[in-house]
Amino acid sequence: MAPRVAIVGAGFGGLCMAIQLERAGIRSYTVFEKAGDLGGTWRDNSYPGAGCDIPSHLYSYSFEKYASWTRRYPEQPEILGYLEHCADKYDVRRKIRFRTEVRRAVFDGAHWQITTTDGTEAFDVLVMGVGQLNRPRMPDIPGMAEFEGVSFHSARWDHEHDLTGRRVAVIGNGSSAAQLIPRVAERAEHLHVFQRTPNWVIPKPDAAFGPLTRLAFHYVPGLQRAYREWIYRYAEGTLYPALSQGWSVGLLKQRALRHLRDQVPDPALRSKLTPDYPPGCKRVVIDSSFYPALTRPNVSVVTDKIVRVTSKGIETTEGTHEVDTIVYATGFRSTEFLAPMEVVGREGQTLEERWADGAEAYLGISVPGFPNMFMLYGPNTNLGHNSIIFMIECQVNHVMACLPHLGGSGPIEVRPEVMAAWRRQLDAAMDRMVWGAGCQSWYKTASGRVTNNWPGPTTLYRRLTARPPRPAYRAIGPG
Ligand code: N01
């Protein structure tokens, strides 16, 4: 009998899992989605200028080529449109239960009892597809509740609020802020950008695809695949060595400094925008319109420390900036994997308890004591240089390879000694990477443990996830 599979989340990960089950003829799955529509992060992040800084021919499923991309780096509506296209083409939408939030998942010795807003149901397999960046992080600044204007997080954009002629504050200058600031600056009377730490920024070589190029992508055999492969190899061959402090680290820094010099003529502003930590330690911003926006006469970059939010604006150590709108581009609760769901394993332990020192999972997918549970885009599978969709496909392939092993001898879980060895290998690989020292970032916990990023080449990750599940997994007895 085909296993009953519960998939949590209808974003890139959950949809990929559903599609691969459909393609394998396994229809006994349900996708639980807390929102009223699919798309995950590409549904939630609809701020002006939202887009992907990985070209979409690579930031898409390898099995679903798409000749409709209008440019190399399309914006959010096109990426969401691609996901809708995939859901419809593979007919998985009918299996999504929208507005159904999974609150709790308990392993009862044989099955996962999944409690949603609608009740409790048993499943054989649980696949978590909620990603790392699904819960906005609001900062903890005194006085935020007293602000009398309009305020919202970048991932919860208030499209009803017209920014034309407003005095706007944007707190944060990460990838989201860098994309939305140029658009906000075009409308606002004045924009105050509150920067706590400067980021390294490199250009985004965007280009529109004309009708002929799109026709060629559609009709020339192998062209899309070759283009995808070229983008992949370039990212792997040049950016990964910079993050692992290899041959291209100097090149990345030079490229970013040249970009800054070319786009910001004012030496005082340039100095504010120059980081003092190695490039790649925090996510490198890939954008060509961010710096020019900061040089506009109606934009000021504020680096004074924020003291509090008042009813009328933002007070810093050097004075008050009166504004009527505050955009919190302050990132996500990235290290709290799977929260706020309560997940209870074989021995009554919750994942939260198990992960008290930071989340970890074998291949970023499996946790000892949590049989038949698999994560997509789980701990240590984020990338700073290549497409997460590549990683998700590796993970889904791994889950598909595990499914035939769930039969006679009962649920399977990764062996504790395999997990321990995995952790040692990760720690050793992490020592090479640039993320450890010199900066704070969403890649790591407050204690400094990098729980989010994959420290190796993605080719290695593909090889490791493609290995047969045994002997790393063991059956825990009849289900
Ligand atoms: O969030 P972030 P993001 N007072 O965490 C600042 C992906 N993404 O939404 O650096 C003042 O990077 C914080 O300051 P600091 C991508 O992987 C991808 O921008 O901590 N400032 C920082 O500047 C990205 O990395 C695309 O000192 C405060 C900012 O808020 C990830 O999402 C597009 C503060 C948070 O930056 C997250 O990006 C967009 C405080 N109290 C996003 N608290 C693509 O194109 C926080 N900050 C694929």
Short mmCIF file of C-alpha atoms and ligand atoms in Angstrom, two decimals:
data_model
loop_
_atom_site.label_atom_id
_atom_site.label_comp_id
_atom_site.label_asym_id
_atom_site.label_seq_id
_atom_site.Cartn_x
_atom_site.Cartn_y
_atom_site.Cartn_z
CA MET A 1 0.00 0.00 0.00
CA ALA A 2 1.33 3.45 -0.88
CA PRO A 3 2.39 5.45 2.19
CA ARG A 4 0.21 8.32 3.33
CA VAL A 5 2.44 11.36 3.12
CA ALA A 6 1.77 14.68 4.86
CA ILE A 7 3.62 17.61 3.30
CA VAL A 8 3.72 20.86 5.24
CA GLY A 9 3.92 23.98 3.08
CA ALA A 10 3.11 24.70 -0.57
CA GLY A 11 6.21 26.67 -1.51
CA PHE A 12 9.08 25.56 -3.76
CA GLY A 13 9.91 22.64 -1.42
CA GLY A 14 6.44 21.26 -0.68
CA LEU A 15 5.36 21.58 -4.31
CA CYS A 16 8.49 19.78 -5.54
CA MET A 17 7.73 16.90 -3.16
CA ALA A 18 4.09 16.74 -4.28
CA ILE A 19 5.05 16.82 -7.95
CA GLN A 20 7.60 14.03 -7.60
CA LEU A 21 5.08 11.87 -5.73
CA GLU A 22 2.53 12.49 -8.52
CA ARG A 23 5.13 11.63 -11.15
CA ALA A 24 5.87 8.37 -9.29
CA GLY A 25 2.14 7.54 -9.24
CA ILE A 26 1.85 8.02 -5.46
CA ARG A 27 -1.36 9.94 -4.89
CA SER A 28 -1.79 9.26 -1.17
CA TYR A 29 -0.41 12.61 -0.06
CA THR A 30 -1.84 15.82 1.33
CA VAL A 31 -0.21 19.23 1.29
CA PHE A 32 -1.09 21.42 4.28
CA GLU A 33 -0.79 25.13 3.62
CA LYS A 34 -1.57 27.70 6.27
CA ALA A 35 -2.21 30.51 3.79
CA GLY A 36 -4.95 30.82 1.21
CA ASP A 37 -2.61 30.40 -1.75
CA LEU A 38 0.54 28.56 -2.79
CA GLY A 39 4.01 30.00 -3.33
CA GLY A 40 5.60 30.22 0.13
CA THR A 41 8.19 32.96 0.24
CA TRP A 42 7.22 34.04 -3.29
CA ARG A 43 3.65 34.61 -2.15
CA ASP A 44 4.66 36.42 1.05
CA ASN A 45 7.38 38.69 -0.32
CA SER A 46 5.49 40.97 -2.67
CA TYR A 47 7.28 44.20 -1.76
CA PRO A 48 8.06 46.53 -4.67
CA GLY A 49 11.16 45.27 -6.48
CA ALA A 50 10.99 41.76 -4.94
CA GLY A 51 12.87 39.32 -7.09
CA CYS A 52 15.50 36.66 -7.09
CA ASP A 53 19.20 37.35 -7.41
CA ILE A 54 19.82 33.89 -8.87
CA PRO A 55 18.87 33.71 -12.58
CA SER A 56 15.53 31.94 -12.98
CA HIS A 57 16.76 29.47 -15.54
CA LEU A 58 18.62 28.01 -12.57
CA TYR A 59 16.24 29.11 -9.82
CA SER A 60 13.56 26.71 -11.11
CA TYR A 61 12.98 22.97 -11.19
CA SER A 62 15.35 21.03 -13.44
CA PHE A 63 12.43 18.90 -14.65
CA GLU A 64 10.25 21.86 -15.60
CA LYS A 65 11.95 24.08 -18.11
CA TYR A 66 10.19 27.34 -18.80
CA ALA A 67 10.67 29.44 -21.88
CA SER A 68 8.46 32.27 -20.61
CA TRP A 69 10.98 34.06 -18.37
CA THR A 70 11.04 37.64 -19.59
CA ARG A 71 14.46 38.43 -18.14
CA ARG A 72 17.49 36.86 -16.55
CA TYR A 73 16.40 37.90 -13.05
CA PRO A 74 12.60 38.05 -13.11
CA GLU A 75 10.62 39.67 -10.31
CA GLN A 76 8.32 38.02 -7.79
CA PRO A 77 5.10 37.92 -9.90
CA GLU A 78 6.86 35.86 -12.60
CA ILE A 79 8.38 33.45 -10.08
CA LEU A 80 5.02 33.01 -8.39
CA GLY A 81 3.50 32.50 -11.85
CA TYR A 82 6.05 29.74 -12.53
CA LEU A 83 5.06 27.94 -9.32
CA GLU A 84 1.37 28.24 -10.21
CA HIS A 85 2.18 26.88 -13.68
CA CYS A 86 3.98 23.88 -12.11
CA ALA A 87 1.16 23.20 -9.64
CA ASP A 88 -1.39 23.21 -12.46
CA LYS A 89 0.67 21.28 -14.98
CA TYR A 90 1.36 18.46 -12.52
CA ASP A 91 -2.15 18.73 -11.06
CA VAL A 92 -1.10 18.99 -7.43
CA ARG A 93 -3.31 21.93 -6.49
CA ARG A 94 -6.22 19.58 -5.80
CA LYS A 95 -4.18 17.97 -3.03
CA ILE A 96 -3.43 21.22 -1.19
CA ARG A 97 -5.51 22.01 1.88
CA PHE A 98 -5.35 25.76 2.04
CA ARG A 99 -5.89 27.76 5.24
CA THR A 100 -4.93 24.67 7.24
CA GLU A 101 -2.07 25.25 9.60
CA VAL A 102 -0.18 22.32 11.11
CA ARG A 103 0.17 23.02 14.82
CA ARG A 104 1.54 19.75 16.17
CA ALA A 105 2.98 16.48 14.88
CA VAL A 106 3.41 13.54 17.25
CA PHE A 107 5.01 10.20 16.38
CA ASP A 108 2.90 7.54 18.11
CA GLY A 109 5.26 4.61 17.52
CA ALA A 110 3.94 3.81 14.07
CA HIS A 111 2.47 6.94 12.50
CA TRP A 112 2.61 10.68 12.62
CA GLN A 113 -0.49 12.16 14.22
CA ILE A 114 -0.81 15.55 12.58
CA THR A 115 -2.92 18.16 14.34
CA THR A 116 -4.04 21.05 12.19
CA THR A 117 -6.51 23.85 12.66
CA ASP A 118 -9.09 21.32 11.36
CA GLY A 119 -8.38 18.29 13.61
CA THR A 120 -5.99 15.33 13.89
CA GLU A 121 -5.11 12.79 11.19
CA ALA A 122 -2.59 9.94 10.93
CA PHE A 123 0.10 9.77 8.23
CA ASP A 124 2.97 7.35 7.59
CA VAL A 125 5.43 9.98 6.44
CA LEU A 126 5.90 13.63 7.35
CA VAL A 127 7.72 15.99 4.98
CA MET A 128 8.41 19.50 6.24
CA GLY A 129 8.59 22.05 3.46
CA VAL A 130 8.40 25.28 5.44
CA GLY A 131 11.84 26.61 4.56
CA GLN A 132 14.14 28.87 6.55
CA LEU A 133 12.74 32.32 5.81
CA ASN A 134 9.02 32.04 6.46
CA ARG A 135 8.67 33.92 9.75
CA PRO A 136 9.40 37.65 9.68
CA ARG A 137 11.65 38.92 12.45
CA MET A 138 10.42 42.17 13.96
CA PRO A 139 13.15 43.93 15.91
CA ASP A 140 12.87 44.60 19.60
CA ILE A 141 13.18 48.39 19.59
CA PRO A 142 11.58 50.29 22.50
CA GLY A 143 8.49 52.33 21.57
CA MET A 144 7.53 50.47 18.39
CA ALA A 145 3.90 50.21 19.54
CA GLU A 146 3.69 53.98 20.08
CA PHE A 147 4.36 54.89 16.46
CA GLU A 148 1.33 56.77 15.07
CA GLY A 149 2.13 56.26 11.38
CA VAL A 150 1.95 53.10 9.31
CA SER A 151 4.51 50.36 9.81
CA PHE A 152 4.95 46.87 8.41
CA HIS A 153 7.54 44.18 7.69
CA SER A 154 8.99 43.83 4.17
CA ALA A 155 7.47 40.33 3.90
CA ARG A 156 4.01 41.66 4.86
CA TRP A 157 3.87 44.63 2.52
CA ASP A 158 0.90 46.96 2.92
CA HIS A 159 -0.11 47.48 -0.70
CA GLU A 160 -2.99 49.75 0.37
CA HIS A 161 -0.54 52.28 1.75
CA ASP A 162 0.58 54.65 -1.02
CA LEU A 163 4.12 55.85 -0.39
CA THR A 164 3.90 58.81 -2.75
CA GLY A 165 5.09 61.95 -0.99
CA ARG A 166 5.65 60.17 2.33
CA ARG A 167 8.53 60.42 4.73
CA VAL A 168 9.65 56.82 5.01
CA ALA A 169 12.13 54.95 7.20
CA VAL A 170 13.51 51.59 6.10
CA ILE A 171 15.24 49.69 8.90
CA GLY A 172 17.74 47.20 7.52
CA ASN A 173 19.88 46.98 4.39
CA GLY A 174 19.96 43.25 3.52
CA SER A 175 18.83 41.69 0.23
CA SER A 176 15.16 42.60 0.78
CA ALA A 177 15.94 46.22 1.67
CA ALA A 178 18.33 46.55 -1.27
CA GLN A 179 15.54 45.53 -3.64
CA LEU A 180 12.78 47.67 -2.19
CA ILE A 181 14.77 50.84 -1.41
CA PRO A 182 15.15 51.96 -5.07
CA ARG A 183 11.38 51.61 -5.61
CA VAL A 184 10.45 53.38 -2.37
CA ALA A 185 12.95 56.16 -3.09
CA GLU A 186 11.21 56.91 -6.39
CA ARG A 187 7.94 57.71 -4.58
CA ALA A 188 8.83 58.97 -1.15
CA GLU A 189 9.36 62.62 -0.33
CA HIS A 190 12.26 61.50 1.82
CA LEU A 191 13.64 58.08 2.65
CA HIS A 192 15.79 57.41 5.71
CA VAL A 193 17.72 54.15 5.41
CA PHE A 194 18.79 52.86 8.83
CA GLN A 195 21.91 50.80 8.36
CA ARG A 196 23.41 48.93 11.31
CA THR A 197 26.08 47.00 9.36
CA PRO A 198 27.11 47.69 5.75
CA ASN A 199 26.87 44.81 3.27
CA TRP A 200 29.13 43.79 0.44
CA VAL A 201 27.27 44.48 -2.81
CA ILE A 202 28.10 43.17 -6.29
CA PRO A 203 26.37 44.06 -9.56
CA LYS A 204 23.40 42.09 -10.87
CA PRO A 205 23.94 41.56 -14.60
CA ASP A 206 20.25 41.64 -15.45
CA ALA A 207 18.97 41.67 -19.04
CA ALA A 208 15.60 41.35 -20.68
CA PHE A 209 15.05 38.38 -23.00
CA GLY A 210 13.67 39.63 -26.31
CA PRO A 211 11.14 37.62 -28.33
CA LEU A 212 13.86 35.95 -30.41
CA THR A 213 15.78 34.78 -27.34
CA ARG A 214 12.61 33.40 -25.81
CA LEU A 215 11.76 31.61 -29.03
CA ALA A 216 15.27 30.16 -29.07
CA PHE A 217 14.88 28.98 -25.46
CA HIS A 218 11.62 27.36 -26.46
CA TYR A 219 12.66 25.69 -29.69
CA VAL A 220 16.42 25.16 -29.79
CA PRO A 221 17.05 21.72 -28.34
CA GLY A 222 19.31 21.77 -25.32
CA LEU A 223 19.67 25.57 -25.18
CA GLN A 224 17.86 26.07 -21.85
CA ARG A 225 19.71 23.17 -20.30
CA ALA A 226 23.08 24.47 -21.51
CA TYR A 227 22.31 27.98 -20.20
CA ARG A 228 21.22 26.58 -16.83
CA GLU A 229 24.36 24.47 -16.64
CA TRP A 230 26.54 27.49 -17.44
CA ILE A 231 24.97 29.60 -14.65
CA TYR A 232 25.33 26.70 -12.21
CA ARG A 233 28.97 26.07 -13.04
CA TYR A 234 29.83 29.75 -12.90
CA ALA A 235 28.31 30.09 -9.41
CA GLU A 236 29.95 26.91 -8.22
CA GLY A 237 33.30 27.64 -9.86
CA THR A 238 33.76 31.27 -8.84
CA LEU A 239 31.49 32.15 -5.89
CA TYR A 240 31.85 28.98 -3.83
CA PRO A 241 35.67 29.29 -3.67
CA ALA A 242 35.23 32.84 -2.32
CA LEU A 243 33.01 31.60 0.52
CA SER A 244 35.44 28.79 1.32
CA GLN A 245 38.25 31.37 1.38
CA GLY A 246 39.83 29.97 -1.74
CA TRP A 247 41.27 31.49 -4.89
CA SER A 248 38.44 33.94 -5.71
CA VAL A 249 38.11 35.66 -2.33
CA GLY A 250 40.21 38.65 -3.47
CA LEU A 251 38.32 38.89 -6.75
CA LEU A 252 34.96 39.07 -4.97
CA LYS A 253 36.21 41.86 -2.74
CA GLN A 254 37.70 43.81 -5.66
CA ARG A 255 34.49 43.44 -7.64
CA ALA A 256 32.41 44.74 -4.73
CA LEU A 257 34.78 47.66 -4.04
CA ARG A 258 34.82 48.61 -7.74
CA HIS A 259 31.01 48.49 -7.81
CA LEU A 260 30.92 50.80 -4.79
CA ARG A 261 33.46 53.20 -6.36
CA ASP A 262 31.62 53.22 -9.69
CA GLN A 263 28.21 53.89 -8.18
CA VAL A 264 28.89 56.08 -5.15
CA PRO A 265 31.00 59.18 -5.93
CA ASP A 266 30.75 60.74 -2.45
CA PRO A 267 33.70 59.49 -0.32
CA ALA A 268 31.83 60.06 2.97
CA LEU A 269 28.89 57.92 1.84
CA ARG A 270 31.28 55.35 0.39
CA SER A 271 33.02 55.06 3.70
CA LYS A 272 29.68 54.46 5.49
CA LEU A 273 28.90 51.72 2.99
CA THR A 274 32.23 49.90 3.22
CA PRO A 275 32.12 46.73 5.32
CA ASP A 276 34.93 45.81 7.70
CA TYR A 277 34.41 42.04 7.59
CA PRO A 278 35.28 39.56 4.83
CA PRO A 279 32.89 39.39 1.86
CA GLY A 280 30.45 36.47 2.08
CA CYS A 281 30.43 36.40 5.91
CA LYS A 282 26.93 37.89 5.61
CA ARG A 283 24.89 37.21 2.49
CA VAL A 284 26.41 39.25 -0.35
CA VAL A 285 23.81 41.59 -1.84
CA ILE A 286 23.56 41.21 -5.62
CA ASP A 287 22.02 44.39 -6.94
CA SER A 288 22.77 47.22 -9.36
CA SER A 289 20.14 49.75 -8.33
CA PHE A 290 20.69 49.84 -4.55
CA TYR A 291 23.73 52.14 -4.44
CA PRO A 292 22.36 54.63 -7.02
CA ALA A 293 19.19 54.92 -4.90
CA LEU A 294 21.30 55.78 -1.84
CA THR A 295 22.90 58.67 -3.72
CA ARG A 296 19.56 60.36 -4.49
CA PRO A 297 19.00 63.77 -2.88
CA ASN A 298 15.82 62.51 -1.15
CA VAL A 299 17.61 59.55 0.49
CA SER A 300 19.80 59.62 3.60
CA VAL A 301 21.76 56.74 5.06
CA VAL A 302 21.58 56.84 8.84
CA THR A 303 24.22 54.88 10.68
CA ASP A 304 23.63 56.32 14.16
CA LYS A 305 22.36 53.77 16.63
CA ILE A 306 18.57 53.59 16.93
CA VAL A 307 17.51 54.36 20.49
CA ARG A 308 13.72 54.11 20.22
CA VAL A 309 10.73 54.51 18.01
CA THR A 310 8.57 57.46 19.02
CA SER A 311 5.01 58.37 18.03
CA LYS A 312 6.43 60.55 15.24
CA GLY A 313 9.51 58.73 14.04
CA ILE A 314 12.83 57.20 14.97
CA GLU A 315 15.17 58.54 17.61
CA THR A 316 18.87 57.78 17.31
CA THR A 317 21.83 58.67 19.49
CA GLU A 318 22.27 61.80 17.32
CA GLY A 319 18.68 63.05 16.95
CA THR A 320 15.16 62.26 15.76
CA HIS A 321 14.02 61.49 12.22
CA GLU A 322 10.34 62.29 11.76
CA VAL A 323 8.60 59.85 9.43
CA ASP A 324 5.07 58.69 8.71
CA THR A 325 5.93 55.18 7.50
CA ILE A 326 8.36 52.58 8.86
CA VAL A 327 9.33 49.52 6.82
CA TYR A 328 10.98 46.83 8.89
CA ALA A 329 13.30 45.05 6.42
CA THR A 330 14.73 43.22 9.39
CA GLY A 331 14.86 39.68 8.09
CA PHE A 332 13.48 36.39 9.35
CA ARG A 333 13.58 34.07 12.37
CA SER A 334 15.85 31.87 10.36
CA THR A 335 17.41 29.70 13.06
CA GLU A 336 14.08 28.64 14.60
CA PHE A 337 13.53 25.78 12.17
CA LEU A 338 9.95 24.45 11.99
CA ALA A 339 8.71 26.82 14.74
CA PRO A 340 6.05 27.40 15.91
CA MET A 341 4.99 23.78 15.18
CA GLU A 342 5.47 21.36 18.03
CA VAL A 343 7.09 18.17 16.73
CA VAL A 344 7.29 15.25 19.15
CA GLY A 345 9.49 12.27 18.30
CA ARG A 346 9.69 8.58 19.22
CA GLU A 347 10.75 9.05 22.80
CA GLY A 348 8.50 11.98 23.63
CA GLN A 349 11.26 14.52 23.00
CA THR A 350 10.33 17.63 21.04
CA LEU A 351 12.50 18.95 18.25
CA GLU A 352 12.79 22.20 20.17
CA GLU A 353 14.33 20.32 23.12
CA ARG A 354 16.60 18.32 20.85
CA TRP A 355 17.77 21.47 19.13
CA ALA A 356 18.43 23.51 22.26
CA ASP A 357 22.00 24.19 20.98
CA GLY A 358 20.85 24.85 17.42
CA ALA A 359 19.09 22.84 14.72
CA GLU A 360 20.88 19.95 13.02
CA ALA A 361 19.89 17.10 10.77
CA TYR A 362 21.61 14.41 8.73
CA LEU A 363 21.95 15.87 5.22
CA GLY A 364 19.72 18.64 6.61
CA ILE A 365 16.91 16.14 6.11
CA SER A 366 16.59 13.56 8.92
CA VAL A 367 16.83 13.58 12.72
CA PRO A 368 17.41 10.48 14.91
CA GLY A 369 14.35 9.73 17.01
CA PHE A 370 12.00 11.29 14.45
CA PRO A 371 11.25 8.32 12.17
CA ASN A 372 9.79 8.83 8.71
CA MET A 373 10.18 12.59 9.08
CA PHE A 374 12.08 14.48 6.41
CA MET A 375 12.89 18.14 6.01
CA LEU A 376 13.32 20.15 2.82
CA TYR A 377 15.61 23.20 3.00
CA GLY A 378 16.39 22.12 6.57
CA PRO A 379 19.42 22.90 8.77
CA ASN A 380 22.73 23.53 6.96
CA THR A 381 21.30 23.43 3.46
CA ASN A 382 21.11 27.14 2.67
CA LEU A 383 23.51 28.56 0.08
CA GLY A 384 25.09 31.96 -0.26
CA HIS A 385 26.11 31.37 -3.86
CA ASN A 386 23.82 29.05 -5.79
CA SER A 387 20.21 27.96 -6.25
CA ILE A 388 18.28 26.58 -3.28
CA ILE A 389 16.02 24.82 -5.75
CA PHE A 390 18.97 22.58 -6.68
CA MET A 391 19.29 21.63 -2.99
CA ILE A 392 15.54 21.04 -2.64
CA GLU A 393 15.56 18.69 -5.61
CA CYS A 394 18.43 16.71 -4.05
CA GLN A 395 16.41 16.44 -0.83
CA VAL A 396 13.22 15.36 -2.59
CA ASN A 397 15.19 12.71 -4.52
CA HIS A 398 16.55 11.46 -1.20
CA VAL A 399 13.06 11.23 0.32
CA MET A 400 11.82 9.37 -2.77
CA ALA A 401 14.70 6.89 -2.37
CA CYS A 402 13.72 6.36 1.30
CA LEU A 403 10.06 5.59 0.57
CA PRO A 404 10.57 1.96 -0.60
CA HIS A 405 12.38 1.22 2.69
CA LEU A 406 9.39 2.11 4.84
CA GLY A 407 7.60 -1.16 4.08
CA GLY A 408 7.74 -4.40 6.07
CA SER A 409 10.19 -3.57 8.84
CA GLY A 410 8.42 -0.38 9.88
CA PRO A 411 9.37 3.29 10.02
CA ILE A 412 12.99 4.25 9.42
CA GLU A 413 15.21 6.79 11.11
CA VAL A 414 18.77 7.91 10.68
CA ARG A 415 21.18 6.12 13.04
CA PRO A 416 22.44 8.30 15.93
CA GLU A 417 26.08 7.39 15.16
CA VAL A 418 25.60 8.52 11.54
CA MET A 419 24.19 11.82 12.79
CA ALA A 420 27.16 12.23 15.16
CA ALA A 421 29.65 11.59 12.34
CA TRP A 422 27.71 14.00 10.11
CA ARG A 423 28.00 16.72 12.73
CA ARG A 424 31.77 16.18 13.05
CA GLN A 425 32.16 16.42 9.27
CA LEU A 426 30.04 19.57 9.12
CA ASP A 427 32.06 21.20 11.91
CA ALA A 428 35.33 20.40 10.14
CA ALA A 429 34.03 21.75 6.81
CA MET A 430 32.60 24.83 8.54
CA ASP A 431 36.09 25.81 9.78
CA ARG A 432 37.09 26.58 6.18
CA MET A 433 34.12 28.82 5.51
CA VAL A 434 33.94 32.59 5.83
CA TRP A 435 30.73 32.66 7.94
CA GLY A 436 32.25 31.86 11.32
CA ALA A 437 34.10 34.96 12.41
CA GLY A 438 33.90 38.68 11.92
CA CYS A 439 30.17 39.23 11.53
CA GLN A 440 26.72 38.33 12.81
CA SER A 441 24.24 37.03 10.26
CA TRP A 442 20.98 35.15 9.87
CA TYR A 443 23.08 32.07 9.08
CA LYS A 444 23.86 31.47 12.74
CA THR A 445 22.45 31.31 16.23
CA ALA A 446 23.08 33.96 18.87
CA SER A 447 25.84 31.71 20.24
CA GLY A 448 27.56 31.75 16.86
CA ARG A 449 26.80 28.25 15.56
CA VAL A 450 26.15 28.21 11.81
CA THR A 451 22.89 26.24 11.56
CA ASN A 452 21.69 27.43 8.18
CA ASN A 453 24.41 27.09 5.58
CA TRP A 454 25.83 24.18 3.62
CA PRO A 455 29.63 24.36 3.86
CA GLY A 456 30.57 22.30 0.80
CA PRO A 457 30.20 22.40 -2.96
CA THR A 458 26.67 21.61 -4.12
CA THR A 459 28.09 18.82 -6.30
CA LEU A 460 29.13 17.06 -3.08
CA TYR A 461 25.67 17.58 -1.57
CA ARG A 462 24.11 16.00 -4.65
CA ARG A 463 26.45 13.00 -4.34
CA LEU A 464 25.75 12.54 -0.62
CA THR A 465 21.98 12.79 -0.94
CA ALA A 466 22.01 10.37 -3.89
CA ARG A 467 23.59 7.58 -1.79
CA PRO A 468 21.20 4.72 -0.97
CA PRO A 469 19.48 5.32 2.39
CA ARG A 470 20.91 2.15 3.93
CA PRO A 471 23.06 1.74 5.95
CA ALA A 472 22.62 5.32 7.28
CA TYR A 473 19.00 4.62 8.21
CA ARG A 474 17.62 1.79 10.34
CA ALA A 475 14.14 0.37 10.74
CA ILE A 476 12.66 0.79 14.20
CA GLY A 477 10.40 -2.26 14.09
CA PRO A 478 7.01 -3.08 12.58
CA GLY A 479 4.78 -0.10 12.07
O1 N01 B 1 17.07 39.99 5.88
P1 N01 B 1 18.56 40.08 6.47
P2 N01 B 1 16.56 40.16 4.37
N1 N01 B 1 18.12 47.57 14.23
O2 N01 B 1 18.52 39.27 7.72
C1 N01 B 1 18.83 44.76 10.04
C2 N01 B 1 16.91 36.07 1.08
N2 N01 B 1 16.45 37.00 0.09
O3 N01 B 1 15.08 40.00 4.39
O4 N01 B 1 23.14 43.37 9.36
C3 N01 B 1 18.67 47.88 13.07
O5 N01 B 1 19.58 39.77 5.45
C4 N01 B 1 20.05 43.91 9.86
O6 N01 B 1 21.18 44.59 10.33
P3 N01 B 1 22.54 43.75 10.70
C5 N01 B 1 18.43 36.14 1.08
O7 N01 B 1 18.97 34.87 1.30
C6 N01 B 1 16.75 36.67 -1.15
O8 N01 B 1 17.11 41.36 3.73
O9 N01 B 1 22.09 42.55 11.48
N3 N01 B 1 18.80 47.03 12.03
C7 N01 B 1 20.02 43.72 8.34
O10 N01 B 1 20.51 44.83 7.67
C8 N01 B 1 18.65 37.07 2.22
O11 N01 B 1 19.94 36.99 2.76
C9 N01 B 1 16.42 37.50 -2.14
O12 N01 B 1 23.36 44.68 11.47
C10 N01 B 1 18.33 45.80 12.21
C11 N01 B 1 18.52 43.62 8.06
O13 N01 B 1 17.86 44.20 9.16
C12 N01 B 1 17.55 36.65 3.16
O14 N01 B 1 16.44 36.45 2.32
C13 N01 B 1 15.77 38.69 -1.90
C14 N01 B 1 17.73 45.38 13.41
C15 N01 B 1 18.06 42.17 7.92
O15 N01 B 1 18.68 41.61 6.81
C16 N01 B 1 17.19 37.64 4.20
O16 N01 B 1 17.21 38.94 3.64
C17 N01 B 1 15.47 39.03 -0.61
C18 N01 B 1 17.65 46.33 14.46
N4 N01 B 1 17.10 46.01 15.63
C19 N01 B 1 15.82 38.17 0.39
N5 N01 B 1 17.35 44.08 13.28
C20 N01 B 1 16.81 37.03 -3.46
O17 N01 B 1 17.02 37.80 -4.34
C21 N01 B 1 17.72 43.72 12.04
N6 N01 B 1 18.31 44.75 11.39
C22 N01 B 1 16.98 35.54 -3.63
#
